[in-house]
XYZ file of N, CA and C in Angstrom:
216
model
N -3.817 17.729 62.500
C -3.481 17.655 61.098
C -4.047 16.349 60.539
N -4.644 16.433 59.370
C -5.169 15.229 58.725
C -4.056 14.526 57.946
N -4.317 13.286 57.572
C -3.349 12.538 56.765
C -3.126 13.256 55.436
N -4.191 13.760 54.834
C -4.060 14.461 53.551
C -3.186 15.706 53.692
N -3.397 16.486 54.749
C -2.561 17.672 54.978
C -1.105 17.268 55.189
N -0.904 16.223 55.963
C 0.459 15.769 56.256
C 1.168 15.278 55.001
N 0.482 14.509 54.175
C 1.134 13.983 52.972
C 1.366 15.079 51.937
N 0.497 16.080 51.880
C 0.745 17.227 50.995
C 2.029 17.947 51.406
N 2.180 18.192 52.699
C 3.399 18.849 53.201
C 4.625 17.966 53.001
N 4.455 16.677 53.248
C 5.570 15.748 53.110
C 6.019 15.646 51.655
N 5.091 15.677 50.722
C 5.443 15.622 49.304
C 6.347 16.798 48.935
N 6.000 17.989 49.373
C 6.832 19.178 49.111
C 8.180 19.030 49.799
N 8.176 18.546 51.032
C 9.419 18.376 51.781
C 10.342 17.367 51.092
N 9.779 16.285 50.572
C 10.577 15.292 49.847
C 11.193 15.898 48.589
N 10.422 16.695 47.865
C 10.960 17.372 46.678
C 12.114 18.290 47.054
N 11.923 19.082 48.111
C 12.977 19.994 48.569
C 14.219 19.224 49.008
N 14.024 18.129 49.721
C 15.151 17.319 50.194
C 15.913 16.710 49.021
N 15.198 16.250 48.014
C 15.849 15.673 46.832
C 16.647 16.737 46.085
N 16.074 17.926 45.941
C 16.790 19.018 45.275
C 18.045 19.420 46.041
N 17.985 19.307 47.365
C 19.137 19.631 48.215
C 20.100 18.452 48.338
N 19.805 17.365 47.617
C 20.637 16.153 47.602
C 20.787 15.503 48.981
N 19.724 15.567 49.761
C 19.717 14.894 51.059
C 19.573 13.392 50.839
N 20.290 12.616 51.602
C 20.206 11.158 51.499
C 19.131 10.599 52.416
N 18.867 11.301 53.523
C 17.964 10.788 54.552
C 17.250 11.962 55.215
N 15.979 11.748 55.530
C 15.229 12.727 56.309
C 14.496 11.998 57.428
N 14.088 12.754 58.438
C 13.294 12.220 59.546
C 11.931 12.897 59.517
N 10.886 12.105 59.633
C 9.521 12.616 59.679
C 8.986 12.352 61.079
N 8.680 13.422 61.805
C 8.160 13.296 63.168
C 6.640 13.418 63.100
N 5.943 12.311 63.350
C 4.486 12.300 63.283
C 3.858 12.013 64.635
N 4.648 11.683 65.623
C 4.142 11.418 66.959
C 3.486 10.049 67.087
N 3.035 9.745 68.297
C 2.393 8.457 68.557
C 0.896 8.545 68.275
N 0.168 9.381 68.990
C -1.257 9.594 68.764
C -2.052 8.321 68.530
N -2.988 8.404 67.588
C -3.855 7.261 67.277
C -3.214 6.301 66.279
N -2.152 6.734 65.648
C -1.488 5.919 64.636
C -1.955 6.210 63.222
N -2.964 7.080 63.074
C -3.497 7.388 61.744
C -2.445 8.066 60.866
N -1.724 9.043 61.419
C -0.675 9.707 60.640
C 0.444 8.734 60.298
N 0.863 7.952 61.271
C 1.937 6.972 61.040
C 1.558 6.038 59.889
N 0.339 5.530 59.918
C -0.121 4.603 58.879
C -0.227 5.300 57.523
N -0.859 6.466 57.501
C -1.042 7.198 56.247
C 0.273 7.629 55.628
N 1.197 8.085 56.463
C 2.509 8.498 55.972
C 3.280 7.290 55.452
N 3.194 6.170 56.146
C 3.867 4.955 55.688
C 3.372 4.507 54.326
N 2.057 4.543 54.130
C 1.481 4.162 52.836
C 1.912 5.131 51.739
N 1.932 6.413 52.071
C 2.358 7.434 51.116
C 3.814 7.227 50.710
N 4.675 6.995 51.693
C 6.100 6.809 51.410
C 6.361 5.545 50.599
N 5.610 4.492 50.858
C 5.797 3.226 50.142
C 5.550 3.380 48.642
N 4.715 4.339 48.265
C 4.374 4.540 46.855
C 5.105 5.719 46.214
N 5.888 6.458 46.997
C 6.515 7.679 46.474
C 7.767 7.354 45.660
N 7.897 7.928 44.462
C 9.039 7.605 43.592
C 10.398 8.095 44.095
N 10.437 9.060 44.990
C 11.715 9.558 45.502
C 12.239 8.751 46.684
N 11.407 7.850 47.208
C 11.752 7.119 48.426
C 12.340 5.746 48.092
N 13.543 5.510 48.592
C 14.193 4.200 48.450
C 13.604 3.220 49.463
N 13.564 3.657 50.732
C 12.976 2.844 51.798
C 12.666 3.741 52.988
N 11.852 3.221 53.895
C 11.549 3.953 55.122
C 11.385 2.961 56.264
N 11.686 3.435 57.471
C 11.595 2.591 58.665
C 11.431 3.491 59.878
N 11.073 2.892 61.002
C 10.936 3.664 62.228
C 12.292 3.896 62.866
N 12.375 4.961 63.616
C 13.576 5.298 64.376
C 13.768 4.254 65.473
N 14.970 4.168 66.006
C 15.221 3.265 67.129
C 14.420 3.736 68.339
N 14.110 2.824 69.243
C 13.326 3.165 70.433
C 13.974 4.280 71.243
N 15.279 4.235 71.375
C 15.966 5.256 72.182
C 15.912 6.646 71.554
N 15.573 6.734 70.273
C 15.497 8.025 69.587
C 14.088 8.387 69.124
N 13.078 7.728 69.667
C 11.703 8.095 69.349
C 10.826 6.972 68.851
N 11.435 5.879 68.435
C 10.656 4.709 68.014
C 9.651 4.999 66.919
N 8.441 4.508 67.095
C 7.406 4.613 66.070
C 6.802 6.008 65.941
N 7.297 6.972 66.701
C 6.846 8.356 66.563
C 7.596 9.077 65.446
N 8.663 8.448 64.938
C 9.524 9.064 63.923
C 9.800 8.049 62.821
N 9.664 8.495 61.582
C 9.984 7.647 60.436
C 11.242 8.179 59.763
N 12.185 7.286 59.523
C 13.408 7.612 58.794
C 13.158 7.288 57.327
N 13.463 8.230 56.454
C 13.230 8.051 55.023
C 14.561 8.138 54.285
N 14.883 7.087 53.546
C 16.074 7.063 52.687
C 15.615 7.447 51.284
N 16.250 8.465 50.711
C 15.858 8.938 49.389
C 16.631 8.241 48.279
N 16.013 8.166 47.107
C 16.668 7.605 45.925
C 17.902 8.438 45.597
N 18.899 7.807 45.038
C 20.116 8.525 44.611
C 20.070 8.787 43.143
């Protein structure tokens, strides 16, 4: 999956999560080369529905998973 494909899907997922009044979502992008992790992080940093984002704890996946807190 390319970064563009991933962010297109993530944008729809964020809209759906906001409509469902979710406070937090998890994005599983894996370890790989880090391209998805970087691209998704940049996308989330600029997204208007996102309050903040951070990596999961090491015991629960670490940098392979991004936790996203949505705006209220």
